[in-house]
Amino acid sequence: MLFQHSYRMKETACAKNKEAKPGCYRNIFAVWFRSSGWRQASKCKLHIQSLQCSVKLHRKRRECMVKQYSSDISNLVDNDRLPEALSKAKQFYEDERRLSAYDQVEYFCTSMLQSFSPLNSQSNAHLLPEETKEAMAGLIFAASRIGELKELQIIRSLFVERFGLGFDKDCVELRPGHLVSSEIVKILETKMPRDALSPENLLEISKNYKTNTTTYVDSASRDNLGIANSDMAAKRETENGW
C-alpha cells in the first residue's frame, strides 16, 4: 500500500511538470503574432494617405502666412520700422522651415506607399529594404518634432506596435546607426542662424516679395489683356456677320 501510494504521488508530480505554464503560451503567441501578416497594415496605409492630404492643407495655410509676413516686412522696411520687421522675420523663417519639413514628410509618405508590402510580411525593421527603413525613420523622427500633423502620431504608434520600441528610440533620439535622413534633421534640429535676422536679410525678403508681386501682376495683366483682345475680336466678327 505504501509503495502504491508513493507511485501515485510520483505520477501526479510528473503530470504537473508536463503541464505548460500560461506564460509559455503567451510567449509563443507573441512570437507567432509578430511573425504573421500585419493586421494593421491597411489601417497604417490609410493613415499615410490621410497624412498626405493633411500636409497639403497645412502647406497652403503656411504659404499664406509666409506671404503675409513678407508683405508686412516689406511695408515695415519701407517705413524704416526695422525692430518691428525683425519680429516678423523670425516667424517668417520658422514658417519657411516648416514648409521644407512638409516637403520631406510628403516625400517619406510617397516612398512608404511605393514600397509598403514588406511591412506586411516583415516584423524586424532592420530587415526591411533600405528605402522603406529610411522613409519609416523619417516619419518617426518628424512625428516627434511636428505636433500639428496628428496622423504622424498615429502612424508612429502603429510602427511601434509592429516593430517594437527600439527602432523608434533610435530614430527619435538620433542614436548611433540611426537611419533618419540628414535633410530632415537639418530642417527640424538646426537653430536659426544669427545673421538670419540681419537688416540685409530683411531687405532681401522685401526685395523678393516686391519682385514676386510685380511678376504676378504683370502676368495677370497679360492674361487679362489677352482675354480682352479675344473678346474684342469676337465682337468685331459678330458685328461684321462672320
XYZ file of C-alpha atoms in Angstrom:
242
model
C 0.000 0.000 0.000
C 2.778 2.355 0.903
C 4.534 1.554 -2.369
C 1.358 2.155 -4.444
C 0.699 5.498 -2.704
C 4.265 6.635 -3.367
C 3.968 5.617 -7.038
C 0.710 7.595 -7.478
C 2.350 10.686 -5.932
C 5.218 10.429 -8.438
C 2.746 10.097 -11.327
C 0.869 13.237 -10.168
C 4.094 15.231 -9.854
C 5.185 14.207 -13.364
C 1.808 15.187 -14.789
C 2.067 18.642 -13.192
C 5.561 19.133 -14.601
C 4.325 18.263 -18.078
C 1.584 20.929 -17.924
C 2.602 24.031 -19.946
C 2.706 27.225 -17.985
C 0.399 30.081 -19.099
C 3.429 32.317 -19.627
C 4.789 29.892 -22.230
C 1.592 30.147 -24.242
C 1.757 33.960 -24.101
C 5.352 33.972 -25.366
C 4.558 31.574 -28.201
C 1.528 33.674 -29.192
C 3.583 36.879 -29.161
C 6.223 35.380 -31.465
C 3.554 33.995 -33.815
C 1.638 37.290 -33.885
C 4.702 39.396 -34.721
C 5.876 36.976 -37.418
C 2.450 36.690 -39.075
C 0.902 39.186 -41.517
C 0.370 42.654 -40.070
C -3.315 43.035 -39.292
C -2.940 46.824 -39.012
C -1.354 47.170 -42.466
C -4.463 48.567 -44.164
C -5.049 50.987 -41.298
C -1.467 52.228 -41.488
C -1.719 52.707 -45.244
C -4.910 54.742 -44.888
C -3.306 56.988 -42.272
C -0.309 57.606 -44.547
C -2.672 58.622 -47.350
C -4.580 60.825 -44.923
C -1.281 62.368 -43.834
C -0.565 63.354 -47.436
C -3.869 65.254 -47.564
C -3.181 66.879 -44.211
C 0.268 68.030 -45.340
C -1.244 69.723 -48.401
C -3.781 71.522 -46.229
C -1.196 72.726 -43.708
C 1.165 73.748 -46.512
C -1.473 76.057 -48.014
C -2.008 77.712 -44.639
C 1.709 78.199 -44.076
C 2.220 79.571 -47.566
C -0.475 82.168 -46.940
C 1.210 83.111 -43.664
C 4.629 83.405 -45.348
C 3.178 85.711 -47.997
C 1.533 87.841 -45.332
C 4.754 88.081 -43.314
C 6.645 89.006 -46.481
C 4.165 91.781 -47.179
C 4.364 93.064 -43.606
C 8.171 93.011 -43.605
C 8.307 94.858 -46.920
C 5.986 97.598 -45.663
C 7.858 97.941 -42.370
C 11.253 98.132 -44.107
C 9.950 100.811 -46.469
C 8.865 102.835 -43.452
C 12.156 102.342 -41.550
C 10.497 100.294 -38.817
C 13.227 97.650 -38.598
C 12.609 96.492 -34.982
C 9.049 95.518 -35.897
C 10.239 93.920 -39.123
C 12.718 91.780 -37.170
C 9.964 90.250 -35.045
C 8.032 89.374 -38.212
C 11.166 87.922 -39.826
C 11.619 85.374 -37.045
C 8.193 83.865 -37.689
C 8.799 84.121 -41.442
C 11.874 81.893 -41.192
C 10.135 79.427 -38.868
C 7.298 79.023 -41.362
C 9.740 78.669 -44.256
C 11.496 75.843 -42.422
C 8.182 74.190 -41.638
C 7.300 74.230 -45.327
C 10.596 72.463 -46.044
C 9.732 69.875 -43.380
C 6.338 69.296 -45.010
C 8.113 68.590 -48.300
C 10.216 65.937 -46.573
C 7.192 64.329 -44.876
C 5.371 64.180 -48.199
C 8.404 62.531 -49.792
C 8.533 59.913 -46.995
C 4.832 59.164 -47.447
C 5.246 58.608 -51.179
C 8.263 56.372 -50.579
C 6.405 54.317 -47.953
C 3.380 53.754 -50.175
C 5.571 52.693 -53.099
C 7.342 50.029 -51.008
C 4.706 49.161 -48.403
C 4.327 45.393 -48.921
C 7.477 44.407 -46.930
C 5.898 45.914 -43.790
C 3.134 43.356 -44.005
C 5.465 40.353 -44.050
C 8.495 41.522 -42.040
C 8.335 42.498 -38.349
C 12.065 43.187 -37.987
C 12.656 46.797 -39.033
C 16.338 46.177 -39.785
C 15.472 43.528 -42.403
C 13.275 45.891 -44.419
C 14.512 47.392 -47.726
C 16.708 50.466 -47.267
C 14.253 52.921 -48.821
C 11.450 51.622 -46.601
C 13.570 51.874 -43.444
C 14.704 55.409 -44.257
C 11.173 56.605 -45.013
C 9.857 54.998 -41.831
C 12.704 56.518 -39.789
C 11.970 59.945 -41.270
C 8.275 59.744 -40.371
C 9.058 58.640 -36.812
C 11.544 61.489 -36.344
C 9.119 64.021 -37.842
C 6.334 62.768 -35.558
C 8.460 63.644 -32.528
C 9.025 67.225 -33.774
C 5.878 68.206 -35.689
C 2.846 68.369 -33.440
C 0.229 69.765 -35.813
C 0.179 66.670 -38.051
C -1.885 64.324 -35.890
C -1.719 61.467 -38.385
C 2.029 61.294 -37.798
C 1.471 60.365 -34.158
C -0.924 57.563 -35.119
C 1.468 56.193 -37.741
C 4.325 56.275 -35.253
C 2.321 54.278 -32.695
C 1.467 51.690 -35.353
C 5.164 51.348 -36.208
C 5.977 50.806 -32.521
C 3.285 48.133 -32.321
C 4.702 46.344 -35.341
C 8.467 46.815 -34.980
C 8.982 47.449 -31.276
C 10.223 50.426 -29.281
C 13.937 50.043 -30.035
C 13.788 51.268 -33.641
C 11.549 54.160 -32.552
C 14.024 55.343 -29.909
C 16.945 55.057 -32.330
C 15.171 57.472 -34.677
C 13.797 59.928 -32.113
C 17.000 60.193 -30.093
C 19.256 60.013 -33.185
C 21.257 57.185 -31.680
C 24.394 55.873 -33.459
C 23.377 53.928 -36.551
C 20.009 55.656 -36.909
C 18.516 55.893 -40.412
C 16.969 59.379 -40.235
C 17.980 61.445 -43.268
C 20.339 64.340 -42.660
C 17.997 66.664 -44.562
C 15.042 66.330 -42.167
C 17.399 66.524 -39.178
C 18.907 69.738 -40.528
C 15.473 71.282 -41.054
C 13.998 70.386 -37.671
C 17.061 70.440 -35.406
C 19.234 73.299 -36.656
C 18.764 76.553 -34.803
C 18.130 79.751 -36.699
C 21.419 81.410 -37.766
C 22.182 84.663 -36.001
C 22.509 86.549 -39.272
C 19.041 85.402 -40.375
C 17.550 88.475 -38.717
C 20.082 90.963 -40.051
C 18.940 94.158 -41.835
C 20.445 92.770 -45.047
C 18.183 89.741 -44.912
C 15.172 91.917 -44.178
C 15.936 93.893 -47.322
C 16.294 90.622 -49.239
C 12.865 89.425 -48.059
C 11.349 92.774 -49.041
C 13.047 92.681 -52.450
C 11.883 89.134 -53.194
C 8.333 89.989 -52.173
C 8.223 93.012 -54.469
C 9.729 91.034 -57.353
C 7.228 88.197 -56.951
C 4.349 90.639 -56.634
C 5.410 92.539 -59.750
C 5.797 89.304 -61.718
C 2.343 88.145 -60.614
C 0.726 91.487 -61.525
C 2.420 91.583 -64.936
C 1.336 88.008 -65.660
C -2.234 88.751 -64.601
C -2.265 91.918 -66.729
C -1.083 89.987 -69.784
C -3.735 87.333 -69.226
C -6.441 89.953 -68.850
C -5.178 91.775 -71.935
C -5.291 88.570 -73.934
C -8.868 87.902 -72.816
C -9.859 91.487 -73.661
C -8.295 91.253 -77.143
C -10.052 87.950 -77.740
C -13.377 89.452 -76.682
C -12.849 92.451 -78.982
C -12.059 90.190 -81.934
C -15.144 88.086 -81.247
C -17.258 91.241 -81.046
C -15.959 92.509 -84.441
C -16.690 89.131 -86.030
C -20.245 89.282 -84.714
C -20.765 92.854 -85.966
C -19.401 92.012 -89.411
C -21.551 88.926 -89.601
C -18.673 86.467 -89.809
